[in-house]
Each structure stands twice: as C-alpha cells, then as structure tokens.
XYZ file of C-alpha atoms in Angstrom:
113
model
C -25.675 23.539 41.906
C -25.554 20.025 40.443
C -23.112 19.053 37.745
C -24.441 18.349 34.285
C -21.949 15.489 33.802
C -20.322 13.373 36.485
C -16.532 13.434 36.687
C -16.476 9.645 36.941
C -19.134 8.839 34.320
C -17.468 6.575 31.703
C -20.253 7.327 29.219
C -20.339 11.078 29.727
C -18.231 11.789 26.630
C -20.517 9.904 24.250
C -22.699 12.916 23.559
C -19.593 15.048 22.953
C -18.426 12.701 20.185
C -21.584 13.546 18.254
C -20.733 17.238 18.456
C -17.257 16.723 16.985
C -17.297 16.559 13.217
C -15.270 13.974 11.380
C -12.594 15.356 9.067
C -13.612 15.486 5.407
C -12.734 12.304 3.510
C -9.562 12.455 1.466
C -9.869 11.678 -2.248
C -8.498 8.460 -3.688
C -5.258 8.993 -5.599
C -6.346 6.865 -8.570
C -10.090 7.404 -9.041
C -10.598 10.704 -7.211
C -13.659 9.480 -5.261
C -13.769 10.243 -1.524
C -12.361 7.409 0.572
C -14.604 5.450 2.920
C -13.954 3.631 6.185
C -11.034 1.653 4.795
C -8.089 3.600 3.422
C -5.029 1.883 1.983
C -1.817 3.896 2.049
C -0.232 2.847 -1.234
C 3.363 3.387 -2.384
C 3.082 4.643 -6.014
C 6.738 3.749 -6.424
C 7.079 0.315 -4.772
C 9.146 0.136 -1.593
C 11.295 -2.525 -3.238
C 12.213 0.112 -5.853
C 13.048 2.839 -3.336
C 9.589 4.418 -2.996
C 8.913 6.317 0.209
C 5.864 8.440 -0.581
C 2.397 7.072 0.194
C -0.989 8.104 -1.179
C -4.530 7.284 0.029
C -6.452 4.776 -2.067
C -9.472 2.511 -1.946
C -8.506 -1.160 -1.523
C -10.231 -2.003 -4.826
C -8.218 0.695 -6.646
C -4.947 -0.630 -5.228
C -5.873 -4.172 -6.270
C -6.494 -2.914 -9.802
C -3.024 -1.355 -9.983
C -1.378 -4.485 -8.646
C -3.287 -6.662 -11.144
C -2.362 -4.514 -14.155
C 1.211 -3.361 -13.511
C 4.496 -4.880 -12.415
C 6.748 -3.141 -9.891
C 9.014 -2.022 -12.734
C 6.101 -0.425 -14.578
C 4.893 1.301 -11.414
C 8.403 2.627 -10.846
C 8.480 4.069 -14.370
C 5.133 5.810 -13.904
C 6.004 7.082 -10.436
C 3.513 9.670 -9.168
C 1.994 10.203 -12.642
C -1.681 9.225 -12.348
C -2.397 10.226 -15.947
C 0.175 7.708 -17.172
C -1.568 4.948 -15.221
C -4.982 6.028 -16.501
C -3.681 5.765 -20.079
C -3.822 1.981 -19.641
C -7.182 0.869 -21.155
C -7.909 -1.643 -18.378
C -7.322 0.911 -15.628
C -9.347 3.588 -17.468
C -12.225 1.132 -17.901
C -12.096 0.276 -14.186
C -12.058 3.942 -13.077
C -15.008 4.749 -15.329
C -16.898 1.731 -13.951
C -16.213 2.485 -10.272
C -16.902 6.248 -10.569
C -20.499 6.040 -9.289
C -19.969 3.339 -6.665
C -20.104 3.794 -2.891
C -16.736 4.736 -1.259
C -16.665 1.421 0.635
C -17.623 -0.634 -2.446
C -15.576 -3.784 -2.974
C -15.717 -6.579 -5.527
C -13.507 -9.464 -6.628
C -11.119 -8.497 -9.402
C -9.373 -10.423 -12.132
C -6.093 -12.082 -11.270
C -2.806 -10.666 -12.438
C -2.044 -11.692 -15.994
C 1.380 -13.287 -16.307
C-alpha cells in the first residue's frame, strides 16, 4: 500500500498546519481589544523602577502610554488600568481606537515636556 505522505517530502506538513488552530488572541491590557500579529510585551511598572511583570499590548497603545506618562507616573499607577484610563487623553484614545482593526497603527502626538 502506498504512503499518503512521503517521509522525505519537505512540503508534506503544509496541509497539517491548516488543521492546527491558532490560539485565541490575548486581549490588550490597556484597551481590551484582541491583539493582532504584533504584540508588545509592556512593563506596566518600568524596568528602571524595578518592574518585572509584563502585559500584552498593541504597539499603538504602548506608544500612547509612553506619550502621556513619565516613568514615575507609571510606577505610581502600577498594574491599575483604571487609574491610567482616568487620564482624559488616554480615555479619549481608548474610545477612539475601540472599533479599529487589531493591527491598526497610526502616528501619535509626541510626548509633551
């Protein structure tokens, strides 16, 4: 009886990849939308301030945090998302990005100094 797939066929596993299902996307820590192809592992408490924990985020969400908060402010908020969302600029951003595609990206305002 003939084999269905050759032992030495380098492309024999391609059809098996279709059968395997990708794991469900993890939600973004800041906006709660499912993450897309690009996931940034963000330190809510900056590494320079002793932070070790990481959370999944969209790149655009991380850029928003960096543009609106200093490391000291991020350290004070810690893992408290609600405290970050109390900032009007961050709340406005999250409301705006809520219906966008998970891989959506756009230029953001520079950090105000």
